[in-house]
mmCIF file of C-alpha atoms and ligand atoms in Angstrom:
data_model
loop_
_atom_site.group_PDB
_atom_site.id
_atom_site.type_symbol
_atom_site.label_atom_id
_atom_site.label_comp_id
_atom_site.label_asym_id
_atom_site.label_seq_id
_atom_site.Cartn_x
_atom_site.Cartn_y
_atom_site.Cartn_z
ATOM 1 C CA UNK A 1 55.713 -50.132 -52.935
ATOM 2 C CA UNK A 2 56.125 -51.615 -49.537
ATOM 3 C CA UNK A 3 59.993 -50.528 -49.729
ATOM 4 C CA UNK A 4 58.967 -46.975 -50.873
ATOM 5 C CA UNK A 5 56.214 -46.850 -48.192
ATOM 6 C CA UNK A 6 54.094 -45.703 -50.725
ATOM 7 C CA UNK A 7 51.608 -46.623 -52.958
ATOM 8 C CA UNK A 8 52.603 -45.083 -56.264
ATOM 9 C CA UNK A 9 56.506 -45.282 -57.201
ATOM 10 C CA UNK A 10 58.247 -44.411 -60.104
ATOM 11 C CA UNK A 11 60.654 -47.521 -61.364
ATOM 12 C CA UNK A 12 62.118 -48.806 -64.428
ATOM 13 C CA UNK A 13 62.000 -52.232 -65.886
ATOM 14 C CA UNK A 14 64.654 -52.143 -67.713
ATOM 15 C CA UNK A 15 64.756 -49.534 -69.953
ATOM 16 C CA UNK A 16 61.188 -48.661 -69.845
ATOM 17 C CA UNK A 17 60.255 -45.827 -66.978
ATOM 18 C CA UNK A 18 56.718 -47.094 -65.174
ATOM 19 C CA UNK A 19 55.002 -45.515 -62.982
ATOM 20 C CA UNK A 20 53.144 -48.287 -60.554
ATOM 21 C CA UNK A 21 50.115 -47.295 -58.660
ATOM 22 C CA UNK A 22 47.827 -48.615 -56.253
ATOM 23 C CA UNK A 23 46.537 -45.386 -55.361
ATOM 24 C CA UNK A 24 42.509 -45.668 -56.291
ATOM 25 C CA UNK A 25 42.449 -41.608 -57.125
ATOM 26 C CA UNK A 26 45.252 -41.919 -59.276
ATOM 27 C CA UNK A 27 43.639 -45.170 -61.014
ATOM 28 C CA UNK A 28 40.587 -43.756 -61.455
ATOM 29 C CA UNK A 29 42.153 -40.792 -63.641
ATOM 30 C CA UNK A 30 44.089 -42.593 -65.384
ATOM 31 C CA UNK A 31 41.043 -45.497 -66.746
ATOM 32 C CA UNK A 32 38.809 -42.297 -66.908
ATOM 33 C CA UNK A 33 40.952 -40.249 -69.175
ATOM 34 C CA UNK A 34 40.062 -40.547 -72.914
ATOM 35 C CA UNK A 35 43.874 -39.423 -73.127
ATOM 36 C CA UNK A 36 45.171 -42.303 -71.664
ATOM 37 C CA UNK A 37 43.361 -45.218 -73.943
ATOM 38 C CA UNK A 38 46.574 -46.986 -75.448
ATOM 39 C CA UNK A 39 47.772 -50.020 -73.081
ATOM 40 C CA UNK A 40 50.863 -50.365 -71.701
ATOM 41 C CA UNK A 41 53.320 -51.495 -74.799
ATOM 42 C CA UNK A 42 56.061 -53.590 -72.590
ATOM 43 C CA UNK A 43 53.457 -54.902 -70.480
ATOM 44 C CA UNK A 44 50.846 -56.070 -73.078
ATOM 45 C CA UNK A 45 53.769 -56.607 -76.020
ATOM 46 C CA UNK A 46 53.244 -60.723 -75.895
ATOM 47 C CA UNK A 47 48.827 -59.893 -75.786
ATOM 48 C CA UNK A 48 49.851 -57.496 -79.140
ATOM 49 C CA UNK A 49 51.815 -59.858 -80.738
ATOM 50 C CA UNK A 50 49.915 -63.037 -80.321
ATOM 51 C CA UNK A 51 46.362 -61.018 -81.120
ATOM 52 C CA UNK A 52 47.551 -58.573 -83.357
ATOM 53 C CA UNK A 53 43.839 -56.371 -84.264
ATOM 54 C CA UNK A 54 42.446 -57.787 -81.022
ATOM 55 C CA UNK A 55 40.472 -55.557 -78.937
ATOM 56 C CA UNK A 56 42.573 -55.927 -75.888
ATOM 57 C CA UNK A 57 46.008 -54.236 -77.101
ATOM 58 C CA UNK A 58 45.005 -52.582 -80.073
ATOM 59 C CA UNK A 59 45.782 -49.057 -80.596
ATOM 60 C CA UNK A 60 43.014 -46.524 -78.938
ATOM 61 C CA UNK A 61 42.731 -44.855 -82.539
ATOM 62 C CA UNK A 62 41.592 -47.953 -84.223
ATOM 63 C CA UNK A 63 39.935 -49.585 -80.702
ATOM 64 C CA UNK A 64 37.515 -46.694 -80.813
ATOM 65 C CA UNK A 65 36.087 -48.076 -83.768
ATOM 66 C CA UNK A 66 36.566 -51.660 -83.159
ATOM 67 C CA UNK A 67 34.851 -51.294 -79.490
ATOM 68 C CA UNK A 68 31.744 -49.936 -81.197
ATOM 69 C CA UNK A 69 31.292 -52.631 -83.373
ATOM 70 C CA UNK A 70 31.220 -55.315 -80.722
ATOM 71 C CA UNK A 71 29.882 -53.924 -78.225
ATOM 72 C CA UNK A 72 26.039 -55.024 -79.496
ATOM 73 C CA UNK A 73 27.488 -57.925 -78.759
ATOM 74 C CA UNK A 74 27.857 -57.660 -75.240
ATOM 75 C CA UNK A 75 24.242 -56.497 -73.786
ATOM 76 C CA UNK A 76 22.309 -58.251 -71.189
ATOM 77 C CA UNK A 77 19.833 -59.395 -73.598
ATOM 78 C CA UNK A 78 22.553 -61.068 -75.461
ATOM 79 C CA UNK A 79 24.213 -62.627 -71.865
ATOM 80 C CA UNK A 80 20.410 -63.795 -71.295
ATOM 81 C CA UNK A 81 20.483 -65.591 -74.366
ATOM 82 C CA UNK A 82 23.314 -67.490 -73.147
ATOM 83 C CA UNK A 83 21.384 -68.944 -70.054
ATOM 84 C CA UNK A 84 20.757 -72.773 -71.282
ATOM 85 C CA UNK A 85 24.256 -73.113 -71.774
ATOM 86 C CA UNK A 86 25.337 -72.033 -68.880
ATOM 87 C CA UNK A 87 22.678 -74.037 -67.248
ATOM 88 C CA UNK A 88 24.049 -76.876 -69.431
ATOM 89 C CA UNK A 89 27.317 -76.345 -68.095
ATOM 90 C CA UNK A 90 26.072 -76.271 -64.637
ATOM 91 C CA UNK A 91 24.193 -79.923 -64.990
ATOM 92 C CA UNK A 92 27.322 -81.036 -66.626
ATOM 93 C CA UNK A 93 29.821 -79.659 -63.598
ATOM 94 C CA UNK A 94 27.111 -81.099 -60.749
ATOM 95 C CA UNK A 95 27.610 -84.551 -62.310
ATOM 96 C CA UNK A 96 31.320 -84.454 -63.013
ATOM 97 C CA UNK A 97 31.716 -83.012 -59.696
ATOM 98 C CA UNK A 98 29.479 -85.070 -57.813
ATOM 99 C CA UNK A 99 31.736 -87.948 -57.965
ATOM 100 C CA UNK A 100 34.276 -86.212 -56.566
ATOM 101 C CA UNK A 101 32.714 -85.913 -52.864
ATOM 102 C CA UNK A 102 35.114 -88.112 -50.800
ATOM 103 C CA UNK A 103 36.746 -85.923 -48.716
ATOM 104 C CA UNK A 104 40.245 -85.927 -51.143
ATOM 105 C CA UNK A 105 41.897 -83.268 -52.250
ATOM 106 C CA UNK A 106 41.026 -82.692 -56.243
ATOM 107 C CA UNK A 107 42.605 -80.239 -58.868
ATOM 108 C CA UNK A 108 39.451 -79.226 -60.491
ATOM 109 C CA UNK A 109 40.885 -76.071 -62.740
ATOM 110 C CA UNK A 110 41.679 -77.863 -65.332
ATOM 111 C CA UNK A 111 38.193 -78.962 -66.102
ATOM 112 C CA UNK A 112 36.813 -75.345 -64.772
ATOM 113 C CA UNK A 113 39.111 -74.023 -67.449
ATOM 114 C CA UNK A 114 38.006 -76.675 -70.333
ATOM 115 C CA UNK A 115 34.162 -76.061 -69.387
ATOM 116 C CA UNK A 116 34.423 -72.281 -69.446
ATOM 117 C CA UNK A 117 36.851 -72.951 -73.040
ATOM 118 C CA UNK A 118 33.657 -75.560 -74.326
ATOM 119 C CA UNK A 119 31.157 -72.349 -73.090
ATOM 120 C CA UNK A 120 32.944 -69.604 -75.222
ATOM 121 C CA UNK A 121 33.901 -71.183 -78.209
ATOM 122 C CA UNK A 122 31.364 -74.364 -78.548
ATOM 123 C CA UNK A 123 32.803 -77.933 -79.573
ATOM 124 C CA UNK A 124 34.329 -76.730 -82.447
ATOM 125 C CA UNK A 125 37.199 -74.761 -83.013
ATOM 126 C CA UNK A 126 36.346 -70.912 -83.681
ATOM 127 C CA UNK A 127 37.878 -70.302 -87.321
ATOM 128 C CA UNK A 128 35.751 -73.778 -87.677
ATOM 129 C CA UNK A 129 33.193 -72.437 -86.707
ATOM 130 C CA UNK A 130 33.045 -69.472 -88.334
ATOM 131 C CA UNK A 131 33.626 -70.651 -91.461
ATOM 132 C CA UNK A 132 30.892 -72.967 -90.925
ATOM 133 C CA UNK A 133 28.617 -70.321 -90.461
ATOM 134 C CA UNK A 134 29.554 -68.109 -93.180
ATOM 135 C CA UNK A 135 28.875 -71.292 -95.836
ATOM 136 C CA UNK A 136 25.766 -71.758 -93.934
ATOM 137 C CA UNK A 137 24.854 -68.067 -94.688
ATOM 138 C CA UNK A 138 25.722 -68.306 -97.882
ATOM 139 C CA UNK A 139 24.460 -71.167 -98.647
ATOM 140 C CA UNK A 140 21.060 -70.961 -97.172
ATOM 141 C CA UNK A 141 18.931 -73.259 -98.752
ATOM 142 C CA UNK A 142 21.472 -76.348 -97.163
ATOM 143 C CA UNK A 143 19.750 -77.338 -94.637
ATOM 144 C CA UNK A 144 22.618 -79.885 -93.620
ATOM 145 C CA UNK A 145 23.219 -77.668 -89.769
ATOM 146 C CA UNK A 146 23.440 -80.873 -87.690
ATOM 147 C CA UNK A 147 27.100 -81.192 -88.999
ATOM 148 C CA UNK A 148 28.030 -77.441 -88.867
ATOM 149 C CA UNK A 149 26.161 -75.410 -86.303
ATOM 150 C CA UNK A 150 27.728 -74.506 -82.989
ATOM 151 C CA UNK A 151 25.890 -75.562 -80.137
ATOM 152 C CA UNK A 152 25.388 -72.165 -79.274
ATOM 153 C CA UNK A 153 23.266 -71.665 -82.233
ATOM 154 C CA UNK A 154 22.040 -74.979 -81.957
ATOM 155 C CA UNK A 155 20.763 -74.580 -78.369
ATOM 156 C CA UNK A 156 19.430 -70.728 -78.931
ATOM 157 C CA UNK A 157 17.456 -71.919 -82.064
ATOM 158 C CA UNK A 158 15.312 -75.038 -80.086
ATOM 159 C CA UNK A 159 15.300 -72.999 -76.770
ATOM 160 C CA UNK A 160 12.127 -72.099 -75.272
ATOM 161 C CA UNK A 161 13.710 -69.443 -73.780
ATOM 162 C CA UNK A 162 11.853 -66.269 -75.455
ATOM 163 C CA UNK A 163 14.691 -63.564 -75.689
ATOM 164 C CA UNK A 164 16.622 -66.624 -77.698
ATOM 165 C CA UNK A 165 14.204 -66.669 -80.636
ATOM 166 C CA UNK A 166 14.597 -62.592 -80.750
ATOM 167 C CA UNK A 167 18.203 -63.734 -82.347
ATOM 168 C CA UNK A 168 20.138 -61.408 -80.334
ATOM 169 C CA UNK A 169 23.476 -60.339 -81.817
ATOM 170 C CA UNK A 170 25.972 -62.770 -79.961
ATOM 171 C CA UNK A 171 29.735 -61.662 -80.822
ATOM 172 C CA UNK A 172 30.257 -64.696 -83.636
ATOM 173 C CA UNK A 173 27.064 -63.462 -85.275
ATOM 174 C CA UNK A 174 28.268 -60.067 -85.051
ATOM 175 C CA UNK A 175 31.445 -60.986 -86.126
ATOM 176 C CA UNK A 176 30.399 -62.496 -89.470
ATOM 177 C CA UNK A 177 28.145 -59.645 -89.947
ATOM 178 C CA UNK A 178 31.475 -57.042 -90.061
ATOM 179 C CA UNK A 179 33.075 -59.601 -92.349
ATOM 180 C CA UNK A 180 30.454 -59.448 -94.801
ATOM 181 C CA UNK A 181 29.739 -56.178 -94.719
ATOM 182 C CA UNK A 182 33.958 -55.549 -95.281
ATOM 183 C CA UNK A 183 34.230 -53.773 -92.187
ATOM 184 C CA UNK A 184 36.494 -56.699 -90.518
ATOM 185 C CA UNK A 185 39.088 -58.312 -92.860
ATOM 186 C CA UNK A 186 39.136 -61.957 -92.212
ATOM 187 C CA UNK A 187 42.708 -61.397 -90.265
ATOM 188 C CA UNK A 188 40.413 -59.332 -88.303
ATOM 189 C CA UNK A 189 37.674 -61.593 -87.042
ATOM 190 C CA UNK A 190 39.764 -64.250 -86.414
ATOM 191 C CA UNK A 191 41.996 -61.994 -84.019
ATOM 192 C CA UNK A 192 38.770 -60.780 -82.455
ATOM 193 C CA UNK A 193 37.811 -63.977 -82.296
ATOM 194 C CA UNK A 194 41.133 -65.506 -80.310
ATOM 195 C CA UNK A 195 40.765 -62.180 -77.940
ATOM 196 C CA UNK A 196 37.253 -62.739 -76.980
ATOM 197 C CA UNK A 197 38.173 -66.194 -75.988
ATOM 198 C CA UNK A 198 41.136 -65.772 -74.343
ATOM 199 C CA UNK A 199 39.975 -63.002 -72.361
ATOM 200 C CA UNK A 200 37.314 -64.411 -71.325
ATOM 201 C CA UNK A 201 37.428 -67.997 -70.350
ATOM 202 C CA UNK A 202 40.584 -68.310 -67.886
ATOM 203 C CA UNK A 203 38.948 -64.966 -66.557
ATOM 204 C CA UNK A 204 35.800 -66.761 -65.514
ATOM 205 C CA UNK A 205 37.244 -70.071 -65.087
ATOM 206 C CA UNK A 206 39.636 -68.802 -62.366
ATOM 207 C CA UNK A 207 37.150 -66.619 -60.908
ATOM 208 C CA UNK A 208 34.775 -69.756 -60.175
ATOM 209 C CA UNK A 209 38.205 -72.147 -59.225
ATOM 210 C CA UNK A 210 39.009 -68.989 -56.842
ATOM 211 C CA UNK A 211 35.522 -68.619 -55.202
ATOM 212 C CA UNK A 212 35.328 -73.039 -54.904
ATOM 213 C CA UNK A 213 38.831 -72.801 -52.857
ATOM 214 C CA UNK A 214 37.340 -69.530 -50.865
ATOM 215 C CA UNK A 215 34.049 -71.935 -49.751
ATOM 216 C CA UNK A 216 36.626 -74.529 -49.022
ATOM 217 C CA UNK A 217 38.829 -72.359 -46.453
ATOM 218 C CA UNK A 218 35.487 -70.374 -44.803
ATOM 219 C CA UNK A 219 32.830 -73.577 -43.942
ATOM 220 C CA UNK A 220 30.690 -71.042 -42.399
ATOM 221 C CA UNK A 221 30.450 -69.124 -45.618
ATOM 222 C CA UNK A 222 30.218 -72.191 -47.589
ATOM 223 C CA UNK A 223 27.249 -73.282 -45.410
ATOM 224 C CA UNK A 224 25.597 -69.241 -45.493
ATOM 225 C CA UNK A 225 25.823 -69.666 -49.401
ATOM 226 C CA UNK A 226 24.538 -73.338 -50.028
ATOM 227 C CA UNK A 227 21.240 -72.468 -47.639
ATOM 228 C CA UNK A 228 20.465 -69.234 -49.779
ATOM 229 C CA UNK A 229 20.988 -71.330 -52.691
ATOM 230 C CA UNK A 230 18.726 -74.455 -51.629
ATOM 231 C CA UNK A 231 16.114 -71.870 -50.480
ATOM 232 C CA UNK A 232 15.967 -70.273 -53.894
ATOM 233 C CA UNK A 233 16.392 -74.146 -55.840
ATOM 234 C CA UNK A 234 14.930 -76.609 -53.286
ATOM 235 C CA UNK A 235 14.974 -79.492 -56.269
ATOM 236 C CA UNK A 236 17.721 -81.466 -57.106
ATOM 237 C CA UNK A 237 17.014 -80.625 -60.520
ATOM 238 C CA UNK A 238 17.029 -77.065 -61.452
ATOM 239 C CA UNK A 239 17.214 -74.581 -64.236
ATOM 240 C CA UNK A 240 18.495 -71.338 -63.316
ATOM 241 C CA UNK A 241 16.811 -68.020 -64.985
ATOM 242 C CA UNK A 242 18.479 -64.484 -64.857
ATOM 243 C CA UNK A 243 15.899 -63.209 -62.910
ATOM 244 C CA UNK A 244 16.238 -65.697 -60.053
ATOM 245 C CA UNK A 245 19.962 -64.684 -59.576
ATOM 246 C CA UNK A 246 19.006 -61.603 -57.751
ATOM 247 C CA UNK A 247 17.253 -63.596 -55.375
ATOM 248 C CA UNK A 248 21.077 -64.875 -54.556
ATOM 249 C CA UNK A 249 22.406 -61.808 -52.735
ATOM 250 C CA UNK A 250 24.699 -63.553 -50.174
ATOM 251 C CA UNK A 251 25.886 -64.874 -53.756
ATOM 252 C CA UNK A 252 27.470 -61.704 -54.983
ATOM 253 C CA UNK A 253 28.819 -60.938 -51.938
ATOM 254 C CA UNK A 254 31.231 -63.833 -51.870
ATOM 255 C CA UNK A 255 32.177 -63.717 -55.698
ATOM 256 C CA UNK A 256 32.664 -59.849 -55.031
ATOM 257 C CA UNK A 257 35.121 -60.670 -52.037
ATOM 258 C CA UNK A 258 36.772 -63.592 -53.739
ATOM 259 C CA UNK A 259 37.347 -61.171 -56.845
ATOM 260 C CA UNK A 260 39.139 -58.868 -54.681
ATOM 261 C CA UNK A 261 41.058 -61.144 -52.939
ATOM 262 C CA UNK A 262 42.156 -62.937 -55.953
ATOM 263 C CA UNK A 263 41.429 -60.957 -59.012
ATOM 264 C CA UNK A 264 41.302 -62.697 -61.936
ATOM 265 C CA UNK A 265 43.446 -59.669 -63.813
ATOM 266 C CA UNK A 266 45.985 -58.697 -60.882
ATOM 267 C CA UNK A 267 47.058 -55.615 -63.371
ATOM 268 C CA UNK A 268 46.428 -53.979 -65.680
ATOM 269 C CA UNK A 269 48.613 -50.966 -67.769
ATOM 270 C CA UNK A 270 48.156 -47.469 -70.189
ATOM 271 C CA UNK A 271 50.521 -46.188 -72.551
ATOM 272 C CA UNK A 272 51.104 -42.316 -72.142
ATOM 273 C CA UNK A 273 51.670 -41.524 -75.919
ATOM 274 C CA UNK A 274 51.893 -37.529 -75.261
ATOM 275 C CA UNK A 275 52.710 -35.235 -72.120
ATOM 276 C CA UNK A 276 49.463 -35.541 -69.969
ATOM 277 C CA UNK A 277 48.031 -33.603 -67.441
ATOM 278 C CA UNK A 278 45.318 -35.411 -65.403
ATOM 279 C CA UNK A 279 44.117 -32.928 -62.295
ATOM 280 C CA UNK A 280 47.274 -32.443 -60.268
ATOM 281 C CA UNK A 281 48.990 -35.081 -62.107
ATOM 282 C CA UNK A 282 51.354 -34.501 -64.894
ATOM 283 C CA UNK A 283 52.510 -37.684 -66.946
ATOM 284 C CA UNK A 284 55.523 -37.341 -69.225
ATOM 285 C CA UNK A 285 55.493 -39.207 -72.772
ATOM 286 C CA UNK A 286 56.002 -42.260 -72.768
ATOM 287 C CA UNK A 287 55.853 -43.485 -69.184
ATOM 288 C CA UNK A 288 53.554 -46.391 -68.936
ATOM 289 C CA UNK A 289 51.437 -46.520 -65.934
ATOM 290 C CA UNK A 290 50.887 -49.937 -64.111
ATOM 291 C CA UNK A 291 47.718 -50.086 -61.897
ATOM 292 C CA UNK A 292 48.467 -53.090 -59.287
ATOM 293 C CA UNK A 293 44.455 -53.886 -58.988
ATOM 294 C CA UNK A 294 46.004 -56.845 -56.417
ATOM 295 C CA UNK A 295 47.484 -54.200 -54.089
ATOM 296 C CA UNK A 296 44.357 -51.910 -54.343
ATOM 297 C CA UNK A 297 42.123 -54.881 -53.147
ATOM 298 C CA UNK A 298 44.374 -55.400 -50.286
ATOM 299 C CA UNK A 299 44.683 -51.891 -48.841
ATOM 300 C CA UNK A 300 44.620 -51.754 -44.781
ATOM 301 C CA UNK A 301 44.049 -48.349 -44.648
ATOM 302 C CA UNK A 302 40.658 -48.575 -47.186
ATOM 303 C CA UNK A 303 39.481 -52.284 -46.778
ATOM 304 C CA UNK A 304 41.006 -52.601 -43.024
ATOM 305 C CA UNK A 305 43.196 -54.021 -40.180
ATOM 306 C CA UNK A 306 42.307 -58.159 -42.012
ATOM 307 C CA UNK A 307 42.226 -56.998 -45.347
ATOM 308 C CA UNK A 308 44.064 -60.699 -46.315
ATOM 309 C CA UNK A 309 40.848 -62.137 -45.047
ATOM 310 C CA UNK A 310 37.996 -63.206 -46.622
ATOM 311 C CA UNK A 311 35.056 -61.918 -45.224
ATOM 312 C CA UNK A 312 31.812 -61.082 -47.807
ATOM 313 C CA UNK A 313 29.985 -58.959 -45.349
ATOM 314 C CA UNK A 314 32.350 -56.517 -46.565
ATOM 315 C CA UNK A 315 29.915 -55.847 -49.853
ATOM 316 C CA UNK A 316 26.871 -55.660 -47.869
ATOM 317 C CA UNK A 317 24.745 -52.483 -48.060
ATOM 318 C CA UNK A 318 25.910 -51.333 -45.014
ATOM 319 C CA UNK A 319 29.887 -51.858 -44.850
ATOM 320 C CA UNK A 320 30.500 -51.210 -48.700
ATOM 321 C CA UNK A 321 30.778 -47.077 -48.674
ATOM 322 C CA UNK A 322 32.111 -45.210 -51.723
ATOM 323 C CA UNK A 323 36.031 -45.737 -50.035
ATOM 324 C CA UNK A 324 35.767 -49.211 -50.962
ATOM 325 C CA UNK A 325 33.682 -48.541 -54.533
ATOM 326 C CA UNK A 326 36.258 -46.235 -55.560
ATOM 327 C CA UNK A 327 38.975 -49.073 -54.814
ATOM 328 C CA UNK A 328 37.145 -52.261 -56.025
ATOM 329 C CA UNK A 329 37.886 -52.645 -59.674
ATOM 330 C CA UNK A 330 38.357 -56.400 -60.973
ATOM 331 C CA UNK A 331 36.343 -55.812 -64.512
ATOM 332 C CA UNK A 332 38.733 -52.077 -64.364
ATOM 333 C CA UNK A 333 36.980 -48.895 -64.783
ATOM 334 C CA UNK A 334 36.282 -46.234 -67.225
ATOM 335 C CA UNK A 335 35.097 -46.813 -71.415
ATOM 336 C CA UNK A 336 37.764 -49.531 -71.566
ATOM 337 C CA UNK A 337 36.733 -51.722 -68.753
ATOM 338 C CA UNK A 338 36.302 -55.348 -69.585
ATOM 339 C CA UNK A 339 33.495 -55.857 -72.597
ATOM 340 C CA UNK A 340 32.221 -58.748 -70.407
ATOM 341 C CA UNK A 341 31.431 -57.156 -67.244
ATOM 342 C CA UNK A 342 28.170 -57.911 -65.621
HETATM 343 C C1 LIG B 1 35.687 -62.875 -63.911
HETATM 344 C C2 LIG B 1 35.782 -62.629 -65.181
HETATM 345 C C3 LIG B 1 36.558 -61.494 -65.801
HETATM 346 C C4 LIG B 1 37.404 -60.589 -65.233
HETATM 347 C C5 LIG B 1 37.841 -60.472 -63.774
HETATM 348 C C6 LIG B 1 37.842 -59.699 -66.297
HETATM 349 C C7 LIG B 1 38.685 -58.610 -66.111
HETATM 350 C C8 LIG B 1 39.092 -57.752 -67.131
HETATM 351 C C9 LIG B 1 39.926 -56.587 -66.935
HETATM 352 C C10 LIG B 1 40.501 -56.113 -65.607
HETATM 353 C C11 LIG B 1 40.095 -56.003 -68.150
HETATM 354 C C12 LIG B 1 40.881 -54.727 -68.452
HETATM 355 C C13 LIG B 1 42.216 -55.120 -68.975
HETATM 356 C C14 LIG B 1 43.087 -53.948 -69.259
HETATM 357 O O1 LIG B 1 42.761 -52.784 -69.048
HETATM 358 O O2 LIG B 1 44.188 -54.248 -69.734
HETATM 359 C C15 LIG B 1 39.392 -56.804 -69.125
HETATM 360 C C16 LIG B 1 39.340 -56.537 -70.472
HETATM 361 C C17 LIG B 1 38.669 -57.288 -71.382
HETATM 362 N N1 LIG B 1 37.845 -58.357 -71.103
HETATM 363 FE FE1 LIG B 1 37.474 -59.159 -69.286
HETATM 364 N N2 LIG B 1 37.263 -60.089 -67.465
HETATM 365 C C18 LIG B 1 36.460 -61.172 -67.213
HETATM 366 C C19 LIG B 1 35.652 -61.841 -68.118
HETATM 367 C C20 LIG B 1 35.537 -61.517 -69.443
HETATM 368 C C21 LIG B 1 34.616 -62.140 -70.353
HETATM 369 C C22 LIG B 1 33.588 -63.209 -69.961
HETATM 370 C C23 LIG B 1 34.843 -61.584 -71.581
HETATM 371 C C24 LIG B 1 34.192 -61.836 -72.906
HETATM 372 C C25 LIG B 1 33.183 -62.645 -73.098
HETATM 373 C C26 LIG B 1 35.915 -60.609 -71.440
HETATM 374 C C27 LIG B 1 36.452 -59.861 -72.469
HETATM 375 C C28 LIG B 1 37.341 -58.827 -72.289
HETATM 376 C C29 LIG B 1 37.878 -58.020 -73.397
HETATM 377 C C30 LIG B 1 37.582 -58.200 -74.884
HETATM 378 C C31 LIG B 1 38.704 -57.055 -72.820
HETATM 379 C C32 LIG B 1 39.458 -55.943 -73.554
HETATM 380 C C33 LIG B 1 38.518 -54.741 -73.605
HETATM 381 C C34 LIG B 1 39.086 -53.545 -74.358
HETATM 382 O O3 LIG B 1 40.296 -53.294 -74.338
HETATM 383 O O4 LIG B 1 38.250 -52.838 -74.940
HETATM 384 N N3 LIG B 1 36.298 -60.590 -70.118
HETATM 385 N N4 LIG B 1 38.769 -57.860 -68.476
#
């Protein structure tokens, strides 16, 4: 792009004709258009092969349905219901952490990336688990669960938490649900299963790695951030509730920044299956389109002279303007954004 002095160029890798794009009209099209649902097949081939059924590759003709079905399983209420965990996870990370504060230099993605692995899928292994919970539904008069449950069904059933006990339909529930019902083979689940946890736990688990190194480069921040945080949870000891994050606004603004400095999914692609005309755009069969969500982040002429630099104030009410809405798209954009957007 920088050779081309533009930001959309036509290229081929290898034999495959791409067009790459950073332009956040052109993006915004493309992830709008219900014509352009299919993901790019060289780019995502390895995500297809490994995940075969998964909701990330999948064909749009059979995503459509697939998207539907688990969606339920990806409301607020259900994220809620997740809340002692991830305040278990947070106790958990303070104390592993804690011994850490010497002034050394520590590689602490590893464990960011095994926490956020332990939140998705639970001790056990998901086909474990699932099968687990299908002889557990079956078999409903065993009352043997202390071997078998996943903590996350563990921890909703004792929480106090209210929305728990409502038994909202969290996506291995759901899952098991399709299963019996014989609208997901058992091929199916467990490839729905694999996506759900691959997509999501490096996702977060760099995303949180990325925002720790951020604090560490920008002090200042680091010290804005930790006072709005001690204001909100003056104890040592805290449990966090939904409703208290949006008492953290200097909070969003940094993950916000730190997303589009260092996006967790630097691109993404669509397939065009059939000649395509999108506005003034016309897209010939077969050319996959590759959004660089990196290079949109980093724009001079939308986000700036020191785009490169980390500065949250850029989020704030008064600097974020629909230029920089239209360009900011880490979760992408459009009916097949990420399922686990906030
Ligand atoms: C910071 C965290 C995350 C980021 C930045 C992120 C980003 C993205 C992006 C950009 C896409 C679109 C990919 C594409 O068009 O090829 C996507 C898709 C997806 N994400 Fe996320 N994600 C995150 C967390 C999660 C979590 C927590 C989950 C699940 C619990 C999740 C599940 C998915 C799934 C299933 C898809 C495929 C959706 C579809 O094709 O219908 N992601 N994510």
């Amino acid at each position: 792009m920088k050779d081309c002095k533009s930001h959309t160029v036509c290229c081929w890798i290898g034999l495959f004709p791409i067009i790459l794009t950073a332009d956040p009209d052109i993006a915004s099209s493309v992830l709008r258009s219900k014509e352009l649902l299919n993901k790019a097949k060289t780019m995502y081939y390895p995500l297809d092969l490994t995940f075969k059924n998964g909701l990330a590759a999948i064909p749009a003709t059979q995503w459509v349905h697939n998207r539907k079905m688990i969606d339920p399983s990806f409301t607020n209420k259900v994220l809620v219901s997740f809340f002692p965990i991830f305040n278990k996870a947070k106790d958990d990370l303070i104390e592993r952490y804690s011994v850490l504060v010497d002034n050394k230099e520590h590689n602490i993605l590893k464990s960011l990336q095994t926490l956020s692995l332990g939140i998705t899928v639970g001790k056990k292994v998901l086909t474990g688990l699932i099968q687990a919970k299908l002889k557990r539904d079956i078999n409903t008069s065993n009352n043997n669960s202390n071997t078998e449950t996943s903590d996350l069904n563990n921890i909703a059933s004792n929480s106090t938490v209210p929305s728990i006990r409502k038994e909202p339909k969290i996506f291995i529930d759901q899952a098991i649900k399709l299963y019996q019902n014989q609208q997901y083979t058992w091929d199916h689940i467990i490839s729905e299963s694999n996506t759900i946890v691959t997509t999501s736990f490096e996702t977060s688990a760099n995303a949180v790695y990325s925002t720790l190194v951020m604090l560490a480069m920008h002090p200042e921040e680091q010290q804005r951030l930790f006072e709005e945080i001690l204001d909100v949870f003056p104890e040592k000891d805290f449990y966090v509730d939904f409703d208290q994050l949006n008492q953290l606004p200097y909070l969003d603004l940094v993950i916000n920044e730190t997303l589009r400095l260092a996006p967790s999914v630097p691109v993404i692609g669509r397939h065009v299956m059939k000649d395509t005309q999108i506005g003034e755009h016309n897209f010939p069969k077969d050319i996959q389109i590759i959004i660089s969500i990196f290079h949109l982040h980093r724009r001079t002429d939308i986000w700036g002279p020191n785009a490169d630099k980390f500065d949250p104030e850029r989020f704030s009410v008064e600097n974020f303007g629909e230029k920089q809405k239209n360009a900011f798209i880490p979760f992408s954009k459009g009916v097949r954004n990420c399922i686990g957007k906030p």
